Short mmCIF file of C-alpha atoms in Angstrom, two decimals:
data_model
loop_
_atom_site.label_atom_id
_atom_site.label_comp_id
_atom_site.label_asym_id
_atom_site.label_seq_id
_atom_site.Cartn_x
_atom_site.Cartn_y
_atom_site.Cartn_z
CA UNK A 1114 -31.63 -25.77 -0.74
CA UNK A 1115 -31.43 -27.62 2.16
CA UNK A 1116 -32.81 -26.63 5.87
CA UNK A 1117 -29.11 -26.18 7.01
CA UNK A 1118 -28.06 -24.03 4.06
CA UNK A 1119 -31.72 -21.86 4.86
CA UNK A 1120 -30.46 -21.21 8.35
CA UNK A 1121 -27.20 -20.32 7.58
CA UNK A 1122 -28.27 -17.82 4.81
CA UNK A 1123 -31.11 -16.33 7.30
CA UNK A 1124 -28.32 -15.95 10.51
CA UNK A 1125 -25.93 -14.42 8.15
CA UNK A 1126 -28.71 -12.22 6.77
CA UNK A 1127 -29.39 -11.45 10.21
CA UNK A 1128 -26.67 -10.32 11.24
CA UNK A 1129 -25.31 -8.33 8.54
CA UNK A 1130 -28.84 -5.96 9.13
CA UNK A 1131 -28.18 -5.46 12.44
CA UNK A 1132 -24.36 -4.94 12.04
CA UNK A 1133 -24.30 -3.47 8.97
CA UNK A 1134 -23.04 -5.02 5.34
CA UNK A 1135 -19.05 -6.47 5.93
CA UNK A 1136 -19.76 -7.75 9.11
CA UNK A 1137 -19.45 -11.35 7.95
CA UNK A 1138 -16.65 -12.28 5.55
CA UNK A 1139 -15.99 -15.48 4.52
CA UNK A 1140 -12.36 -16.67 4.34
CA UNK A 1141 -11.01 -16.61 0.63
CA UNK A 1142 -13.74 -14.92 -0.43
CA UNK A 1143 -12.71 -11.33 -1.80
CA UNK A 1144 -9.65 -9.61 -1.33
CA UNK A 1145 -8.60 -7.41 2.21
CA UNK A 1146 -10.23 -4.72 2.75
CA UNK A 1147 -8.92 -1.40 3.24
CA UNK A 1148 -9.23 0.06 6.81
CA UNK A 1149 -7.60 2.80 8.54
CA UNK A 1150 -5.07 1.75 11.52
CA UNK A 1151 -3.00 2.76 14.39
CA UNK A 1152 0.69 1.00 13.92
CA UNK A 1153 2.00 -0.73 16.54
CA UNK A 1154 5.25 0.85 16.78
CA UNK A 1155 6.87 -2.12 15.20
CA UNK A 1156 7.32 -2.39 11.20
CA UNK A 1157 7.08 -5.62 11.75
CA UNK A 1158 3.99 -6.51 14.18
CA UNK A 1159 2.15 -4.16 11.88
CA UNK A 1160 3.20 -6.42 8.79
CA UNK A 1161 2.26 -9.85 10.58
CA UNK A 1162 -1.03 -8.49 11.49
CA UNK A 1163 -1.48 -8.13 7.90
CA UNK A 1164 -3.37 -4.48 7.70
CA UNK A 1165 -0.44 -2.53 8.82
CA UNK A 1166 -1.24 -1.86 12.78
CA UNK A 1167 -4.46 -2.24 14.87
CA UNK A 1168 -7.89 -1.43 13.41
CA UNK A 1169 -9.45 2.02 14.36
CA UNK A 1170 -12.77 1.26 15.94
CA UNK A 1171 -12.20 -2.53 16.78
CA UNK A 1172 -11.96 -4.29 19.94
CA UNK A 1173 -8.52 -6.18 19.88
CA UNK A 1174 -7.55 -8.61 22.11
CA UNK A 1175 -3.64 -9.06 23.43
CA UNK A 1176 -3.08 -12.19 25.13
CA UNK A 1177 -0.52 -15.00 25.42
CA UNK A 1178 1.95 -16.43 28.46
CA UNK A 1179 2.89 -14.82 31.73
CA UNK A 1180 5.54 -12.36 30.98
CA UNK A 1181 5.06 -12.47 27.32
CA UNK A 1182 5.09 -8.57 26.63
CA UNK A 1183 1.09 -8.27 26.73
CA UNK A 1184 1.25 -5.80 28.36
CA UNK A 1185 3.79 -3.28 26.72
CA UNK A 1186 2.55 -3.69 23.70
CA UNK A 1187 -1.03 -2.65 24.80
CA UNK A 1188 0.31 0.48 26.57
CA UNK A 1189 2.16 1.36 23.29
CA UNK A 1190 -0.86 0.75 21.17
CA UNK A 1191 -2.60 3.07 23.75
CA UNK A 1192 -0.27 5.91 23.29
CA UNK A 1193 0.13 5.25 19.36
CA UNK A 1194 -3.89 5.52 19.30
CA UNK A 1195 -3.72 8.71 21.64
CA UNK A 1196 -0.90 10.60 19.93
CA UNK A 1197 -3.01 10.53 16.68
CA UNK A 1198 -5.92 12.19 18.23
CA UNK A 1199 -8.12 8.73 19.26
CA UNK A 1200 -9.49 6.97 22.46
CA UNK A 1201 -8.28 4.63 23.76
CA UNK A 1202 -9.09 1.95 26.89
CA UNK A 1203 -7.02 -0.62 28.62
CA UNK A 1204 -8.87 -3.18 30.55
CA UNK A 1205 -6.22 -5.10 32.59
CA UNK A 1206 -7.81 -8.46 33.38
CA UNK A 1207 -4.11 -9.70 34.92
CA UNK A 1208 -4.23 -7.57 37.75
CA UNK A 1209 -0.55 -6.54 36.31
CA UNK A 1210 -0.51 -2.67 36.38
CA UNK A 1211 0.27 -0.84 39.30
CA UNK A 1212 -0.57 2.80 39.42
CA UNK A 1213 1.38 3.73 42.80
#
């Protein structure tokens, strides 16, 4: 085994003890898993994100142009999340939400 292939293995060991076992997957490698989700409120965003919504107890990340939609679709995640009983944050990096 070569010194490469040794640190891989040892990193990926690594990690996998500190973030528990399914924290690295390898693309191809075994089939989706099943997690539980909040939909989007769109059939189908939850279809193109391939595990029928957003993740429960992941960090997901919106972002794309000015005036894309970012930001509506985060709020409705937000209130999807907190109508079925879950916490939710929005960090708004843009500056974009006014409150007043």
């Amino acid at each position: 085994m070569s010194d490469r292939k040794k640190a891989l293995d040892m990193a990926l060991k690594t990690i996998e003890k500190q973030f528990g076992k399914g924290s690295i997957m390898k693309l191809g490698e075994r089939a989706n898993q099943k997690i539980a989700t909040v939909s989007t409120g769109s059939l189908a965003l939850d279809i193109a994100l391939g595990v029928g919504g957003y993740p429960r107890g992941r960090v997901v990340e919106i972002y794309g142009p000015e005036s894309s939609g970012k930001t509506t679709v985060s709020l409705h995640a937000i209130a999807a999340a907190q109508k079925n009983g879950g916490t939710a944050a929005f960090i708004d990096a843009e500056h974009g939400v006014s409150c007043f």
